[in-house]
Short mmCIF file of C-alpha atoms and ligand atoms in Angstrom, two decimals:
data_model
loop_
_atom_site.label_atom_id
_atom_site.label_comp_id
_atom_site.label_asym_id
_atom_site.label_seq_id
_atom_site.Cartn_x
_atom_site.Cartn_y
_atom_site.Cartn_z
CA UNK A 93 4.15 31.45 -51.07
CA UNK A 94 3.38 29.17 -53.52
CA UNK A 95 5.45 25.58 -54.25
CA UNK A 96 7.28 26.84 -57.50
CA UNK A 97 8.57 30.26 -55.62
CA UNK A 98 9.81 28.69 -52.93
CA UNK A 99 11.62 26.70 -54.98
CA UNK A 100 13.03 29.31 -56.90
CA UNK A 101 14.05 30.67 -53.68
CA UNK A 102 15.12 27.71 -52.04
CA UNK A 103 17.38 25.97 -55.16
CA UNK A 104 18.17 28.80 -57.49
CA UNK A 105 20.57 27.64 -60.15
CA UNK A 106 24.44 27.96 -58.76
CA UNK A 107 25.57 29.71 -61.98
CA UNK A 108 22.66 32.41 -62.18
CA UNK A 109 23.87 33.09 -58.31
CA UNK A 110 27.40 33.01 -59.12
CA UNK A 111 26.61 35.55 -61.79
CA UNK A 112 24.99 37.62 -59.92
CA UNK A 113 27.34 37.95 -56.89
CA UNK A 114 30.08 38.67 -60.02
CA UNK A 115 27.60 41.61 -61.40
CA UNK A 116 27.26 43.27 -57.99
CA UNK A 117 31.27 43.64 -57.99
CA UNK A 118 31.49 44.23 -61.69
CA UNK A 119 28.93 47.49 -61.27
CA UNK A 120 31.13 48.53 -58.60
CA UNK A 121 34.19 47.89 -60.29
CA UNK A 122 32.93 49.92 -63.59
CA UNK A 123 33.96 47.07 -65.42
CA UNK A 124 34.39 47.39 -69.33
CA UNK A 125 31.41 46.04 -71.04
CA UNK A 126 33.63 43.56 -73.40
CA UNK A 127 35.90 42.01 -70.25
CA UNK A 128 32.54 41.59 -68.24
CA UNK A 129 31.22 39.66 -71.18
CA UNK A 130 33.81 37.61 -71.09
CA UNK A 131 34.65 37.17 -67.01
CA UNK A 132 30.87 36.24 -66.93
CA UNK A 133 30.83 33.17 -68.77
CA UNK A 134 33.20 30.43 -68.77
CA UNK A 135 35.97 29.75 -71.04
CA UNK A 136 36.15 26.64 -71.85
CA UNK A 137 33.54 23.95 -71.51
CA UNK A 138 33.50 19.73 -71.62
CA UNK A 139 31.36 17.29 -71.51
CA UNK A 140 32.06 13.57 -71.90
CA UNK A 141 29.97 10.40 -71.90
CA UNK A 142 32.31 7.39 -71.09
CA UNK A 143 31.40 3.87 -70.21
CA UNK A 144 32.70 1.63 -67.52
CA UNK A 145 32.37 -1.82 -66.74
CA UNK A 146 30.39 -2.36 -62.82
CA UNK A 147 30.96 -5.08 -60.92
CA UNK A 148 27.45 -7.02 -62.14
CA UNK A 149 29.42 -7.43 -65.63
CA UNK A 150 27.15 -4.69 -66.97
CA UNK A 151 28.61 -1.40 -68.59
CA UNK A 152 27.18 1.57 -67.35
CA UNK A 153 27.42 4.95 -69.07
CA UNK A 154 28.76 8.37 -67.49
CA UNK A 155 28.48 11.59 -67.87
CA UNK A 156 31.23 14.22 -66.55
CA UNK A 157 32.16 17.77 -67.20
CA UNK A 158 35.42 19.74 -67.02
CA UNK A 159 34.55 23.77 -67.25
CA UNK A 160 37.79 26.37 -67.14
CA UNK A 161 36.55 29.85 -66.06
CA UNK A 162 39.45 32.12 -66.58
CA UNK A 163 42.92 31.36 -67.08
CA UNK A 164 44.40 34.75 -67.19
CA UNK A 165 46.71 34.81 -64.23
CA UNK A 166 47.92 31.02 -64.58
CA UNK A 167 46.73 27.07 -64.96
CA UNK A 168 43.28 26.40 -64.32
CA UNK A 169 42.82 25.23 -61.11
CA UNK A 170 39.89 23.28 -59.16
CA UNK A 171 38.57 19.70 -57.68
CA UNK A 172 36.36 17.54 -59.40
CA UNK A 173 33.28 16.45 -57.28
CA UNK A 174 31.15 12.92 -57.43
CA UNK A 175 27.85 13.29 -56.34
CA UNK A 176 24.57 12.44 -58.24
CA UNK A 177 23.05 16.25 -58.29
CA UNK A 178 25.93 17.02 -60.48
CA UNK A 179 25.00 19.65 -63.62
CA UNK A 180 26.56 21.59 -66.28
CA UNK A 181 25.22 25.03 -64.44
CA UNK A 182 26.59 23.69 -61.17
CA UNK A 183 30.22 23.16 -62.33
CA UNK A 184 30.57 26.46 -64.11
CA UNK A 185 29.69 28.10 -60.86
CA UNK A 186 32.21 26.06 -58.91
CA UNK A 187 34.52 27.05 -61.84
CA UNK A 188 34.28 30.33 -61.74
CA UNK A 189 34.02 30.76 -57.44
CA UNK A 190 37.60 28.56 -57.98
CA UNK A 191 38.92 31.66 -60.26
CA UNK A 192 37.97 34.36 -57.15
CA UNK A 193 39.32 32.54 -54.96
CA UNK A 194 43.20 31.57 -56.08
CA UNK A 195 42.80 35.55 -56.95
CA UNK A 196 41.91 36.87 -53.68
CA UNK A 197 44.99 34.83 -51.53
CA UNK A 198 46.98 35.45 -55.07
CA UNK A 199 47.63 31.84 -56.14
CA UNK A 200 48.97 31.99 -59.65
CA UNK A 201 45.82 30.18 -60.99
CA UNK A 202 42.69 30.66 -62.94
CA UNK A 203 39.15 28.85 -61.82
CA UNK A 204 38.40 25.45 -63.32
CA UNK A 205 36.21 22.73 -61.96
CA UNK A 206 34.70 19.20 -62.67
CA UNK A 207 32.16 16.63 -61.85
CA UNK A 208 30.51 13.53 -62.68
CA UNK A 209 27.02 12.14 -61.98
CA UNK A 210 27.16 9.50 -59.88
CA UNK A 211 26.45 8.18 -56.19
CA UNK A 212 29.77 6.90 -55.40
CA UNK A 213 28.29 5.80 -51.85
CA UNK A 214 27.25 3.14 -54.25
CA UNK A 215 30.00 2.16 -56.09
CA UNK A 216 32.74 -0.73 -55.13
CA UNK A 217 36.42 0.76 -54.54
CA UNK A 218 37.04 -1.21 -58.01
CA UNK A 219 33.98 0.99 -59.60
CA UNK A 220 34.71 4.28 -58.46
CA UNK A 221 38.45 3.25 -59.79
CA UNK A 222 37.40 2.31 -63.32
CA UNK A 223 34.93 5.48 -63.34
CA UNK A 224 38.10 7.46 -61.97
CA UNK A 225 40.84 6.26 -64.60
CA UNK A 226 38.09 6.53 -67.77
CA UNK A 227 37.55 10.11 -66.81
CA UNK A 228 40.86 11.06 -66.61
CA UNK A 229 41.32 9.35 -69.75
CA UNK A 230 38.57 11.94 -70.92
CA UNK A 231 39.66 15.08 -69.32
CA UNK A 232 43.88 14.46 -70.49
CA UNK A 233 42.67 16.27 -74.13
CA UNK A 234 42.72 19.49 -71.20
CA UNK A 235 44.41 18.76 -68.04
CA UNK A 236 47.88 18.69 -67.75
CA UNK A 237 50.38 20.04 -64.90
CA UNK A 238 50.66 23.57 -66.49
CA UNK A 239 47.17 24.07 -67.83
CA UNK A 240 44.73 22.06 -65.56
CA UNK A 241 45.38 20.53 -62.43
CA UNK A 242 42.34 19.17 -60.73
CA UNK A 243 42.43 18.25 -56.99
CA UNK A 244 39.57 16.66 -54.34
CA UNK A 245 35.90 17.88 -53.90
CA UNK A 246 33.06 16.65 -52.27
CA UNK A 247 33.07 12.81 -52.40
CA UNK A 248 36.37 13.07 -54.13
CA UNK A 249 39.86 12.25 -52.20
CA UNK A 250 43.89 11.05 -52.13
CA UNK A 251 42.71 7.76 -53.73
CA UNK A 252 40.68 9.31 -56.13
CA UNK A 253 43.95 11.88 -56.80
CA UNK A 254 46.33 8.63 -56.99
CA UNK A 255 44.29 6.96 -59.65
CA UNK A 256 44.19 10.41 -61.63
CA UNK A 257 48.04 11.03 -61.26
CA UNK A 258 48.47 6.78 -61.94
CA UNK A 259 46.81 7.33 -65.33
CA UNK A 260 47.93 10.49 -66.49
CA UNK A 261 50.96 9.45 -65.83
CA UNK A 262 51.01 5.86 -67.73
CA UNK A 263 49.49 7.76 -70.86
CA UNK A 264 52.75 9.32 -70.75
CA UNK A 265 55.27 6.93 -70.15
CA UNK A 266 56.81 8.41 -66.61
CA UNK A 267 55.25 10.03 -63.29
CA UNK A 268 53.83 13.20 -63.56
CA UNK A 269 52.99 14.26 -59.92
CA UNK A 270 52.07 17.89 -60.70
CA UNK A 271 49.21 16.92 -63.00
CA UNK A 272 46.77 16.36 -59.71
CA UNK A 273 47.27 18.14 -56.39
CA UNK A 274 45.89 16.54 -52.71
CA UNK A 275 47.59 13.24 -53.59
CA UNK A 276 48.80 10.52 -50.24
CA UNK A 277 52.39 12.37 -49.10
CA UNK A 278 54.44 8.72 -50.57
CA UNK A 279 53.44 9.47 -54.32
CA UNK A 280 54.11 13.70 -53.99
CA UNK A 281 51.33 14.44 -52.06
CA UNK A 282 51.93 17.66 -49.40
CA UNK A 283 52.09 17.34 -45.66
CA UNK A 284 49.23 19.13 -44.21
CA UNK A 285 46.62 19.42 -47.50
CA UNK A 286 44.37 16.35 -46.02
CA UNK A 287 43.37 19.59 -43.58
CA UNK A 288 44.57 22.09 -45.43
CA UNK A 289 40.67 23.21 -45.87
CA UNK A 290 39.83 23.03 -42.42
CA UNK A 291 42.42 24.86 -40.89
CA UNK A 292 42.37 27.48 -43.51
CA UNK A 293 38.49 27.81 -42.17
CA UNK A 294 39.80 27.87 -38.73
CA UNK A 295 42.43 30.93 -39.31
CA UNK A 296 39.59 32.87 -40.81
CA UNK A 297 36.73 32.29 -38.09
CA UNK A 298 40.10 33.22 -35.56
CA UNK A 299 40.26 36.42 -37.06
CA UNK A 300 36.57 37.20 -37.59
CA UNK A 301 36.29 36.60 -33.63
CA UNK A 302 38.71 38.98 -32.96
CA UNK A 303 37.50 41.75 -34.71
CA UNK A 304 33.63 41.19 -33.07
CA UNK A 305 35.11 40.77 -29.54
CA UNK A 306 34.15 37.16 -29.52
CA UNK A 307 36.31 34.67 -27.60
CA UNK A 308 36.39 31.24 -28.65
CA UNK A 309 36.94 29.59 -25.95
CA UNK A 310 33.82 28.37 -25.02
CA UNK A 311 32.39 29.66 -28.08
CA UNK A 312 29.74 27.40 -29.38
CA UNK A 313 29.82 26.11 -33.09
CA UNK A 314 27.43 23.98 -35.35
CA UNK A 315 28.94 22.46 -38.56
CA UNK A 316 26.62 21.47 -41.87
CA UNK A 317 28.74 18.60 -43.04
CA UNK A 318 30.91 16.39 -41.72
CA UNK A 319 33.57 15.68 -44.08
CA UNK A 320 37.13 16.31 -44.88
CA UNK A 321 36.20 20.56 -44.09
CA UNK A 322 33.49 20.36 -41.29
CA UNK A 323 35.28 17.67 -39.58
CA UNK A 324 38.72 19.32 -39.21
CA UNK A 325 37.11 22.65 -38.64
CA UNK A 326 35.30 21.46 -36.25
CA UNK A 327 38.47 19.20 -34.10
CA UNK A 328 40.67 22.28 -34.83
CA UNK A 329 37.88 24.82 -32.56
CA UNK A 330 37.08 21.98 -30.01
CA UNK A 331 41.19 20.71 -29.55
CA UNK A 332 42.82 23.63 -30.62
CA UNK A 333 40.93 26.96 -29.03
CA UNK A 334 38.68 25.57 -26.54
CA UNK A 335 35.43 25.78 -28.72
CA UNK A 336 31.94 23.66 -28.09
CA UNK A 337 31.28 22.08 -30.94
CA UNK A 338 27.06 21.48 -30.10
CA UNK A 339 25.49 19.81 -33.07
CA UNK A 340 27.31 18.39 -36.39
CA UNK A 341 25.22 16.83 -39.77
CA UNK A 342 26.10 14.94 -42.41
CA UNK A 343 23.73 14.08 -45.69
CA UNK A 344 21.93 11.43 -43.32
CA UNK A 345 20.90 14.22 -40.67
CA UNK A 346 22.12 15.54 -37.60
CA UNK A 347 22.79 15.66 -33.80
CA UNK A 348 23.11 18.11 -31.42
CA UNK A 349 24.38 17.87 -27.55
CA UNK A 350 24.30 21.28 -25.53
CA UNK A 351 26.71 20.16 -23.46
CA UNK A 352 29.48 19.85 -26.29
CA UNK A 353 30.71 16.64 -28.76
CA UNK A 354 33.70 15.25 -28.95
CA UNK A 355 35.05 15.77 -32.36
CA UNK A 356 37.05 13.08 -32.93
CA UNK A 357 34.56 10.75 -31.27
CA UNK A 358 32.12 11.47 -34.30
CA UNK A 359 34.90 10.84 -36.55
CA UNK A 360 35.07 7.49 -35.33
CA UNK A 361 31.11 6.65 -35.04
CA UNK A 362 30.57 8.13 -38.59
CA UNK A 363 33.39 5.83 -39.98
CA UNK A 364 31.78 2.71 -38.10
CA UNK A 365 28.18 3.05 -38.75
CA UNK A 366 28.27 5.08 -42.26
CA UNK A 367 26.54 8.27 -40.82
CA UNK A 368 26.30 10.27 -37.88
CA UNK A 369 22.99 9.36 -36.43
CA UNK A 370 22.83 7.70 -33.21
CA UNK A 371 25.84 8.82 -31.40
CA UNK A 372 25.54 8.07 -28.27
CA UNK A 373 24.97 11.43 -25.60
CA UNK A 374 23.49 13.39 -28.74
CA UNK A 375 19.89 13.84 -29.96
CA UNK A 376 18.98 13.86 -33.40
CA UNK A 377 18.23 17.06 -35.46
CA UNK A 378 17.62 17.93 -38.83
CA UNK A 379 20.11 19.82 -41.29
CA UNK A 380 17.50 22.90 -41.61
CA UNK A 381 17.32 22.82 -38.01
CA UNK A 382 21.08 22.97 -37.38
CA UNK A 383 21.68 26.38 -39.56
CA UNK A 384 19.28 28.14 -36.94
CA UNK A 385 20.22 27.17 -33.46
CA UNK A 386 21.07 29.51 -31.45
CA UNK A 387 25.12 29.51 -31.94
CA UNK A 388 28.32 31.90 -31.69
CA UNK A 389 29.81 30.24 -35.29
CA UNK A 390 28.01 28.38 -38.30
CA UNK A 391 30.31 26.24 -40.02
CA UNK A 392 28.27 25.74 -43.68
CA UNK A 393 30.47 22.78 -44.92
CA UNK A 394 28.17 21.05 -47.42
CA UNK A 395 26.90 21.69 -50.61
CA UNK A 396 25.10 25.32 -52.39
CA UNK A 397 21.95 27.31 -51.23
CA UNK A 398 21.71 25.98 -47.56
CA UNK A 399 21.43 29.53 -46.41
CA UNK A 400 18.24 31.51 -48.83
CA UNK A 401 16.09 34.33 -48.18
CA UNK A 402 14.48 31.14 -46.95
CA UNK A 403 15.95 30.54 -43.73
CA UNK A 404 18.53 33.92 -43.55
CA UNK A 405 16.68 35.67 -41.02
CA UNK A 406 16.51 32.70 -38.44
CA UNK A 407 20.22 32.82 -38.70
CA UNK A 408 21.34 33.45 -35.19
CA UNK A 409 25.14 32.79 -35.63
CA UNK A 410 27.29 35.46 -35.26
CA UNK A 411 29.66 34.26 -37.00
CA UNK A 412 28.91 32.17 -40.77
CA UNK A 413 32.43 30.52 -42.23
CA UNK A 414 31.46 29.27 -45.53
CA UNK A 415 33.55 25.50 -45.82
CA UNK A 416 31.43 24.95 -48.66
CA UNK A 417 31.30 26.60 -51.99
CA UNK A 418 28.52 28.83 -52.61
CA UNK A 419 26.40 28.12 -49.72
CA UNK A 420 24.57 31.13 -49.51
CA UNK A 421 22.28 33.05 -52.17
CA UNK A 422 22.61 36.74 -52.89
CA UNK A 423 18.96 37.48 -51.27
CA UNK A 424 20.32 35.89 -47.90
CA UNK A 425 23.62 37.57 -48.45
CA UNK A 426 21.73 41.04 -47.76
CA UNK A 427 19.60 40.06 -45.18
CA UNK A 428 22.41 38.53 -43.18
CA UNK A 429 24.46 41.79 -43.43
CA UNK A 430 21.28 43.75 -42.41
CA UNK A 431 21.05 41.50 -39.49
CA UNK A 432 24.88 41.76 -38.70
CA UNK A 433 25.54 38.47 -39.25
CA UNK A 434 29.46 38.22 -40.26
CA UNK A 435 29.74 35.78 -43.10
CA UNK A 436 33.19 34.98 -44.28
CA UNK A 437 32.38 34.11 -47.78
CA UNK A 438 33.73 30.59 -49.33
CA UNK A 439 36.33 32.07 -51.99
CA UNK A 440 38.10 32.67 -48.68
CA UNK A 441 36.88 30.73 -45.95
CA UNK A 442 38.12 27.78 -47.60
CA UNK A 443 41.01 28.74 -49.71
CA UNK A 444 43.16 26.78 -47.51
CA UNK A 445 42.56 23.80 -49.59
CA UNK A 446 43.34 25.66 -52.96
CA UNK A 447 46.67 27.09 -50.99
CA UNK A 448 48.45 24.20 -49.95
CA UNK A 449 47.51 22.17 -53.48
CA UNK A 450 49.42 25.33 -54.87
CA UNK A 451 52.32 24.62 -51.98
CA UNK A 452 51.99 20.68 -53.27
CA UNK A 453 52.29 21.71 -56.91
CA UNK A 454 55.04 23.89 -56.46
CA UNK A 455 56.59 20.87 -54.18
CA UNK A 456 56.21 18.46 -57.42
CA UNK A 457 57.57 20.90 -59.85
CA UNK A 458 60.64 20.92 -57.56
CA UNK A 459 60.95 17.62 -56.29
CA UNK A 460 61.46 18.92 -53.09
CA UNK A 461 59.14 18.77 -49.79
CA UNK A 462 58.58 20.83 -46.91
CA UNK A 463 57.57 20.08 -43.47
CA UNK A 464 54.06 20.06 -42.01
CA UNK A 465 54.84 23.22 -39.83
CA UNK A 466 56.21 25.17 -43.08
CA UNK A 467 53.19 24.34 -44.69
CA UNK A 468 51.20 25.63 -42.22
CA UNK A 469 53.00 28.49 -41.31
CA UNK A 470 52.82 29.68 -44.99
CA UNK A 471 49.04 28.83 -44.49
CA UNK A 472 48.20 31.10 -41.95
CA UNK A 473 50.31 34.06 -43.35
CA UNK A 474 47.99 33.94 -46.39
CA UNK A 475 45.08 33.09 -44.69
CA UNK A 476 45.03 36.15 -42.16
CA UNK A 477 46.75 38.34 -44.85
CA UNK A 478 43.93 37.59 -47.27
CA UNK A 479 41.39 38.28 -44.43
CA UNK A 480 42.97 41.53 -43.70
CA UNK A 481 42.53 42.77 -46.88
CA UNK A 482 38.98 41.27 -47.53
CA UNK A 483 38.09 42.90 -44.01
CA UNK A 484 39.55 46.44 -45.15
CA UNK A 485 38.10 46.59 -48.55
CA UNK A 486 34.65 45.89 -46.26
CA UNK A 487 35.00 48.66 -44.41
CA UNK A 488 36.31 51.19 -46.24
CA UNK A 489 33.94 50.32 -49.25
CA UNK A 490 30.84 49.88 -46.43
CA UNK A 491 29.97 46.74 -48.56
CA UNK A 492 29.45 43.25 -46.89
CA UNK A 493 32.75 40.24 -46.80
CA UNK A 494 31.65 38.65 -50.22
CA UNK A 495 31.43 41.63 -51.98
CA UNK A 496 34.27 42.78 -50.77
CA UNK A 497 36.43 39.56 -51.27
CA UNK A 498 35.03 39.77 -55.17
CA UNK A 499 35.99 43.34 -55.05
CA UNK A 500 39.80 42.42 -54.62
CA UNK A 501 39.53 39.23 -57.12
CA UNK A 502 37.34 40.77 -59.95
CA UNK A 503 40.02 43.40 -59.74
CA UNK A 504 42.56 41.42 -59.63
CA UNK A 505 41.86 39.40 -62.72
CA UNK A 506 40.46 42.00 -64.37
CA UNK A 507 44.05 44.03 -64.65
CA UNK A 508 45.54 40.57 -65.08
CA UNK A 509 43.34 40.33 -68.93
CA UNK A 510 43.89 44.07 -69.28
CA UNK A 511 47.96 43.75 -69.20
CA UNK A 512 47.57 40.74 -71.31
CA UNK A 513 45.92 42.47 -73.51
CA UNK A 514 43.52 41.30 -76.44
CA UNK A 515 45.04 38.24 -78.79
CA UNK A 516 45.12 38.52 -81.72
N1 LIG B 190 37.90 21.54 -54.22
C1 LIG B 190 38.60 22.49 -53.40
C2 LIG B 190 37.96 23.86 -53.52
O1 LIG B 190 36.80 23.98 -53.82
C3 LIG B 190 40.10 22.46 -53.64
C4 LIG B 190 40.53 22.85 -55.02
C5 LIG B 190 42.03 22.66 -55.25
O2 LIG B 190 42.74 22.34 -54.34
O3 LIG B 190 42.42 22.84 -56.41
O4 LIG B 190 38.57 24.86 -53.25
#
């Protein structure tokens, strides 16, 4: 296999993948030619270069995009990520994953999605502030609390959502709390969103288990990522149904124990020391390494294209629950279901994250709060509904989980443009 191939096979660019995994539904679908044109491609696009002053007294210069996929059954919706891999391509996929997914647990939302390029693992709190408050600045020509309402992604979270709700909010004279969801709770943030992600994982990997016969307790899980998904995923298995959580990575690397880690342990040691290597009772292993042991679930919770044509077939998990977006190509998508691997695809694996900023949003617009335990009673009623229907549409179109959550979205938002009709 030569260098560039493996590559291609290894990295393929997140928007060619998620246009693919949309064509695959759309054939199936017999989508008309004109509304595949146009649920192919994004709808809007952004890009902004903004300056901000670093701590050094130098000005550095940014670059951030804001892409809205589809906005035909309600506000744009979708985090904004940090992270210094950050492209065009890349957000438009995220974009257009986020429009799937509010369709398939039927959040009134379209897809939208940003990110800058930066590391903000080197940034000052004051840095990523000035960064955070500049881009907002940027993005308020589109955001807004009933046409754009970003939330948290990967290296993204409540601060980052305070500063965005802090500016919008002064550029307008008065508090606008709706304008940003996954906010702290004391300035309209919602109980139970800080794990909203990881327990919506959680639901879904309790109801893929039952259907394979597999019992949890004692079930063993590895997690890719140890963030604000992985690392509730993986507390809610270990404290919650009994679960052995044996190896856990972050971007630094891994480590694995057979014997089982203590979740919240890890928490702790990644918090003091800035990664997870060198926990004490675990040896080290590497994040390719980690997707193959031999496991009962696979918690992806990191970035795209862990899981290729690659590595698919050393997949031993019997269970994949996809915490990240897009971590899995098409090619490994196939070989997986050959292999009868269960994946439980990312646009609802970790809706839960999407679903409660909806509950928050709805909580702002109303000025009135709910408890923790309504919040994640509504959760689970949309999480195992949603699976339900994913799981049916599976079987009864003989198709694998993705295609068959993309089945029920494409469809969804399909009818949604069709009723609209075409403007003007
Ligand atoms: N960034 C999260 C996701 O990929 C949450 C989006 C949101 O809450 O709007 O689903």
């Amino acid at each position: 296999m030569s260098q560039a191939t493996l590559s291609d096979i290894r990295h393929p660019n997140p928007y060619e993948v998620a246009q693919r995994q949309f064509d695959i539904a759309a054939d199936r679908l017999g989508l008309k030619e004109s509304l595949r044109r146009t649920l192919r491609s994004t709808k809007r696009e952004l890009t902004v270069n903004f300056p901000v002053g670093m701590d050094n007294g130098d000005v550095e210069i940014f670059t951030g995009y804001r892409v809205q996929h589809n906005v035909a059954r309600g506000p744009a919706k979708g985090g904004i990520r940090y992270h210094p891999d950050v492209t065009l391509d890349e957000v438009r996929a995220l974009a257009m994953w986020m429009t799937w997914k509010c369709a398939v647990v039927k959040l009134p939302y379209g897809g939208a999605k940003g990110g800058v390029i930066c590391e903000p693992k080197r940034m000052s709190l004051r840095e990523q502030e000035g960064l955070t408050r500049r881009f907002t600045t940027e993005l308020s020509i589109i955001i807004g609390p009933d046409s754009d309402i970003p939330a948290p992604d990967v290296n993204t979270n409540p601060q980052t959502m305070a500063w965005i709700m802090d500016t919008y909010s002064q550029h307008h004279g008065y508090s606008i709390p709706s304008v940003v969801t996954g906010k702290p709770v004391i300035v309209g943030g919602s109980e139970g969103r800080a794990d909203a992600t990881g327990r919506g994982v959680v639901f879904t990997v309790e109801e893929a288990a039952r259907e394979i016969g597999l019992d949890l307790a004692g079930a063993t899980v590895a997690v890719q990522g140890y963030g604000n998904a992985g690392s509730v995923a993986a507390k809610l298995l270990h404290y919650d149904y009994g679960a052995k959580v044996i190896a856990i990575s972050d971007s630094q690397g891994g480590v694995y124990c057979e014997a089982g880690i203590d979740p919240d342990s890890a928490v702790h040691y990644k918090g003091q020391n800035g990664s997870l290597s060198g926990l004490p009772g675990t040896e080290p292993i590497s994040n390719d390494d980690l997707l193959t042991l031999p496991c009962d679930v696979l918690i992806p919770a990191a970035l795209e294209n862990q899981i290729s044509a690659y590595n698919a077939d050393s997949i031993q998990a019997k269970i994949i629950a996809e915490a990240a977006n897009g971590p899995t190509t098409p090619e490994a998508d196939e070989i997986l279901y050959g292999n009868g691997r269960m994946v439980i695809p990312d646009i609802i694996a970790n809706a839960g994250g999407v679903t409660v900023s909806y509950f928050e949003w709805v909580q702002d617009k109303q000025a009135f709060f709910w408890t923790e335990k309504e919040i994640n009673q509504k959760l689970r009623q949309i999480m195992t509904s949603s699976f339900a229907d994913v799981l049916t549409m599976a079987k009864r179109e003989q198709v694998n989980m993705r295609t068959a959550a993309y089945l029920l979205a494409v469809d969804r938002v399909a009818t949604a443009s069709a009723v609209r009709g075409l403007y003007p």
